[in-house]
XYZ file of C-alpha atoms in Angstrom:
327
model
C 18.054 10.534 -5.718
C 18.056 6.930 -7.025
C 15.739 5.725 -4.265
C 13.379 8.630 -4.895
C 13.352 7.902 -8.634
C 12.520 4.263 -7.978
C 9.736 5.311 -5.655
C 8.409 7.573 -8.394
C 8.561 4.595 -10.737
C 6.545 2.424 -8.367
C 4.086 5.205 -7.623
C 3.676 5.782 -11.350
C 3.134 2.090 -11.887
C 0.522 2.180 -9.162
C -1.385 4.976 -10.836
C -0.957 3.987 -14.459
C -0.991 0.232 -13.958
C -4.356 0.110 -12.227
C -6.227 0.450 -15.495
C -4.155 -2.269 -17.096
C -4.685 -4.674 -14.244
C -8.394 -4.197 -13.845
C -9.394 -3.154 -17.331
C -11.041 0.065 -16.169
C -9.329 3.029 -14.580
C -12.477 3.799 -12.591
C -12.613 0.422 -10.837
C -10.740 1.460 -7.694
C -12.503 4.831 -7.460
C -15.866 3.080 -7.488
C -14.895 0.946 -4.509
C -15.350 1.955 -0.884
C -12.201 3.242 0.834
C -10.239 0.877 3.062
C -11.676 0.515 6.552
C -8.198 1.133 7.967
C -5.220 2.985 6.555
C -2.624 0.954 8.472
C -1.156 -2.313 7.167
C 1.527 -4.565 8.682
C 3.427 -7.037 6.517
C 6.042 -9.602 7.499
C 9.756 -9.256 6.776
C 11.821 -12.452 6.589
C 15.330 -13.376 5.483
C 14.057 -14.924 2.230
C 13.425 -12.757 -0.815
C 11.056 -14.960 -2.797
C 8.274 -12.882 -1.190
C 9.630 -9.824 -3.025
C 6.146 -8.723 -4.181
C 5.265 -7.601 -0.672
C 8.650 -5.890 -0.318
C 7.991 -3.643 -3.324
C 4.292 -3.183 -2.599
C 4.639 -0.206 -0.242
C 4.012 2.526 -2.798
C 1.338 0.432 -4.475
C -0.408 0.068 -1.121
C -0.186 3.806 -0.581
C -1.858 4.283 -3.962
C -4.653 2.048 -2.638
C -5.239 4.401 0.305
C -2.950 3.019 3.021
C -0.915 5.746 4.703
C 0.878 3.601 7.301
C 2.674 0.577 5.818
C 4.971 -1.283 8.213
C 7.152 -4.384 7.993
C 7.413 -6.633 11.037
C 10.379 -8.999 11.410
C 9.391 -12.673 11.519
C 10.904 -16.110 11.130
C 10.032 -17.627 7.771
C 7.165 -20.081 7.468
C 5.934 -21.127 10.890
C 7.002 -17.804 12.414
C 5.028 -15.865 9.828
C 1.952 -17.995 10.467
C 2.236 -17.394 14.211
C 2.457 -13.630 13.809
C -0.527 -13.584 11.440
C -2.573 -15.712 13.845
C -1.697 -13.486 16.824
C -2.602 -10.344 14.889
C 0.950 -8.983 14.965
C 0.995 -9.081 11.152
C -2.079 -8.358 9.036
C -0.939 -10.037 5.792
C 2.018 -11.902 4.427
C 3.072 -14.077 1.573
C 3.862 -17.398 3.203
C 4.673 -20.927 2.127
C 1.698 -23.145 1.404
C 2.641 -26.118 3.589
C 3.135 -24.172 6.862
C -0.120 -22.331 6.207
C -1.973 -25.626 5.815
C -0.518 -26.919 9.077
C -1.358 -23.726 10.961
C -4.957 -23.686 9.742
C -5.298 -27.382 10.538
C -4.163 -26.568 14.085
C -6.962 -24.010 14.417
C -4.982 -20.805 13.919
C -7.148 -17.863 12.756
C -5.578 -17.474 9.332
C -7.327 -16.950 5.995
C -5.616 -17.793 2.716
C -6.693 -15.370 -0.004
C -4.773 -16.307 -3.150
C -1.705 -17.948 -4.599
C 0.956 -15.535 -5.793
C 3.767 -17.600 -7.285
C 5.077 -21.165 -7.592
C 8.638 -22.341 -7.731
C 10.855 -20.742 -5.107
C 12.318 -23.705 -3.184
C 15.100 -26.004 -4.353
C 16.395 -29.240 -2.857
C 20.193 -29.429 -2.935
C 22.140 -32.630 -2.391
C 25.596 -34.114 -2.645
C 26.639 -35.606 -5.966
C 25.344 -39.085 -5.052
C 21.817 -37.759 -4.470
C 19.987 -37.525 -7.779
C 16.358 -37.965 -6.734
C 14.170 -37.641 -3.667
C 14.248 -41.400 -3.136
C 18.034 -41.128 -2.726
C 17.376 -39.327 0.571
C 16.715 -42.685 2.195
C 19.376 -43.196 4.842
C 20.729 -39.681 4.322
C 20.860 -36.572 6.506
C 18.939 -33.369 5.749
C 19.737 -30.035 7.378
C 16.804 -28.075 8.799
C 16.224 -25.233 11.274
C 14.205 -27.608 13.427
C 11.335 -30.074 13.375
C 8.229 -28.315 12.103
C 10.239 -25.669 10.243
C 9.352 -24.818 6.660
C 12.144 -26.917 5.064
C 11.237 -29.864 7.313
C 7.578 -29.645 6.303
C 8.330 -29.364 2.602
C 10.902 -32.168 2.489
C 8.571 -34.338 4.587
C 5.799 -33.850 2.042
C 8.165 -34.513 -0.872
C 9.541 -37.678 0.735
C 6.077 -39.003 1.554
C 4.941 -38.265 -2.003
C 7.577 -40.663 -3.420
C 6.890 -43.366 -0.831
C 9.532 -42.713 1.819
C 8.809 -42.641 5.538
C 10.218 -39.232 6.539
C 10.486 -40.169 10.218
C 12.364 -43.431 9.648
C 14.153 -42.998 6.331
C 15.676 -39.539 6.824
C 18.008 -38.247 9.525
C 17.015 -34.660 10.347
C 19.917 -32.482 11.502
C 19.754 -29.007 13.042
C 22.316 -26.865 14.813
C 21.904 -23.910 17.189
C 25.080 -22.326 15.833
C 24.929 -23.010 12.082
C 22.285 -22.543 9.432
C 21.261 -25.573 7.322
C 23.027 -24.174 4.272
C 26.234 -23.817 6.272
C 25.939 -27.430 7.416
C 25.547 -28.473 3.786
C 28.474 -26.363 2.565
C 30.675 -27.825 5.324
C 29.683 -31.379 4.360
C 27.940 -32.082 7.665
C 24.621 -32.998 6.011
C 23.795 -34.668 2.701
C 21.011 -32.353 1.591
C 18.981 -29.279 2.476
C 16.058 -27.300 1.108
C 16.913 -23.727 0.175
C 14.870 -20.592 -0.458
C 16.109 -17.471 -2.289
C 18.750 -16.173 -2.081
C 20.298 -19.471 -0.875
C 19.937 -21.462 -4.137
C 21.315 -18.529 -6.113
C 24.357 -18.340 -3.831
C 25.061 -22.073 -3.994
C 24.878 -22.102 -7.774
C 27.204 -19.097 -7.937
C 29.670 -20.958 -5.703
C 29.173 -24.226 -7.644
C 28.329 -26.167 -4.482
C 26.145 -29.282 -4.555
C 23.616 -30.312 -7.166
C 19.961 -29.362 -7.576
C 17.849 -32.452 -6.919
C 14.471 -30.722 -7.212
C 13.731 -27.269 -8.590
C 10.132 -26.445 -7.760
C 9.969 -23.919 -10.604
C 10.321 -26.624 -13.263
C 9.961 -30.091 -11.677
C 6.544 -31.718 -11.400
C 4.398 -31.966 -9.409
C 5.845 -29.118 -7.324
C 5.943 -26.694 -10.257
C 2.178 -27.114 -10.726
C 1.296 -25.622 -7.352
C 1.852 -22.312 -5.636
C 4.734 -22.120 -3.224
C 3.842 -18.744 -1.704
C 0.280 -17.695 -0.970
C -1.144 -14.485 0.447
C -2.680 -15.044 3.865
C -4.231 -12.641 6.344
C -5.366 -12.560 9.929
C -8.879 -14.028 9.865
C -10.405 -11.267 11.993
C -8.809 -8.532 9.882
C -10.111 -10.111 6.664
C -13.589 -10.520 8.151
C -13.800 -6.946 9.472
C -12.026 -5.142 6.620
C -13.175 -6.489 3.256
C -12.437 -3.297 1.284
C -8.926 -3.078 2.716
C -8.347 -6.781 2.068
C -9.253 -6.511 -1.603
C -6.966 -3.509 -2.022
C -4.070 -5.358 -0.372
C -4.549 -8.326 -2.682
C -4.640 -6.068 -5.739
C -1.441 -4.308 -4.665
C 0.346 -7.628 -4.145
C -0.706 -8.863 -7.583
C 0.528 -5.658 -9.199
C 3.801 -5.994 -7.284
C 4.160 -9.574 -8.550
C 3.725 -8.276 -12.086
C 6.501 -5.745 -11.431
C 8.801 -8.543 -10.273
C 8.127 -10.269 -13.590
C 8.293 -7.285 -15.937
C 10.886 -5.094 -14.178
C 13.277 -7.564 -12.473
C 16.272 -5.196 -12.432
C 14.342 -2.351 -10.863
C 12.776 -4.635 -8.270
C 16.112 -6.252 -7.408
C 17.679 -2.850 -6.837
C 14.653 -1.698 -4.853
C 14.785 -4.535 -2.336
C 18.535 -4.025 -1.908
C 18.118 -0.259 -1.401
C 15.355 -0.806 1.148
C 17.375 -3.305 3.172
C 15.473 -6.521 2.440
C 18.622 -8.194 1.088
C 22.244 -7.265 0.409
C 23.364 -8.925 -2.823
C 21.963 -7.397 -6.000
C 23.127 -10.249 -8.251
C 21.353 -12.887 -6.157
C 18.250 -10.683 -5.971
C 18.177 -10.245 -9.743
C 18.668 -13.965 -10.282
C 15.762 -14.627 -7.924
C 13.510 -12.285 -9.904
C 14.424 -14.196 -13.065
C 14.213 -17.673 -11.491
C 10.866 -17.411 -9.705
C 7.826 -17.413 -12.044
C 6.105 -14.339 -10.613
C 3.908 -13.971 -13.671
C 1.900 -17.142 -13.062
C -0.523 -15.977 -10.395
C -3.270 -15.823 -13.031
C -2.708 -19.381 -14.276
C -3.097 -21.667 -11.250
C -6.017 -22.326 -8.930
C -5.022 -21.695 -5.295
C -7.488 -24.277 -3.997
C -5.517 -26.976 -5.820
C -2.447 -25.962 -3.831
C -4.276 -26.050 -0.497
C -5.678 -29.444 -1.412
C -2.220 -30.744 -2.369
C -0.399 -29.584 0.750
C -3.418 -30.003 3.002
C -2.960 -33.762 2.755
C 0.091 -33.431 5.039
C -2.046 -33.339 8.148
C -5.784 -33.838 7.731
C -8.666 -33.396 5.334
C -7.849 -30.729 2.722
C -11.558 -29.934 2.459
C -11.629 -28.978 6.137
C -8.693 -26.617 5.662
C -10.323 -25.122 2.568
C -13.636 -24.664 4.380
C -12.276 -22.942 7.483
C -9.100 -21.288 6.253
C -9.641 -19.887 2.763
C -11.647 -17.067 1.213
C -11.518 -16.700 -2.573
C -14.100 -13.879 -2.821
C -11.551 -11.122 -3.314
C -9.544 -13.136 -5.814
C -12.664 -13.955 -7.813
C -13.744 -10.309 -7.824
C -10.379 -9.217 -9.178
C -10.438 -11.930 -11.830
C -13.905 -10.824 -12.950
C -12.690 -7.227 -13.188
C -9.765 -8.355 -15.302
C -12.219 -9.682 -17.885
C -14.310 -6.519 -18.092
């Protein structure tokens, strides 16, 4: 009964919230129906992408009758599944998206959804990014999302990530486990990892991307889609983006309900960490930042940001929704 009630809540929010989001209740009815009624989204171990986890009923209100979640590895794995067409859309981290597009993968970034989900944890003697010089950092592997983010952070403060940092990975232990066991000096965590470490009073937060500049000024997670899907299904794409934005608003305005929802639906197990994530991550800021600034910032990791923006972004749907918000 609880799950059904929460679904009724989300369905009600989908119906009643449309007018509030777009300014006119008739906006969606005036649009063409989606070209397809099937949508596949990624499912990862992290829960900072909670908006897409609670978007199912909102997507159904937009005309999608078949909403599926496909298991994927976070970051690079998500990008690969989007590029191969195994996933239609997913919130994904900005840096891996920039690298994938730079490599020629058919991915289109549509919007930024929220900043501030990653945190750099270190031992007590690490108080800034520059203190990583000569230290070890736990990662899943070279090219993984934490490796890419810490590389960009280190380069930003003048370190040489290849020479100044010792990158450590293990086939049998996750980076957080290596950090907890004292086998590495630092690691980059994504929810619910930072929430768990703080609850256990382990390590210190060196960088919190929700509050520390410049990281707090850029999106962490952006909505990206398979380029062919976006090109061939513009009506469906706009409806997906609208549903994700409305879901992000729910994460911000109804954190307890959303936390319980993602636990009930099997996206995570610990309600307390889920609720803390909803309160820690600034889900309400998707209106405030310009996504192109984020692509430009992280696009400098590999090549010309303008090239990545030109071939791998499409702001039409975002701009349409913003115009409708003002009407």
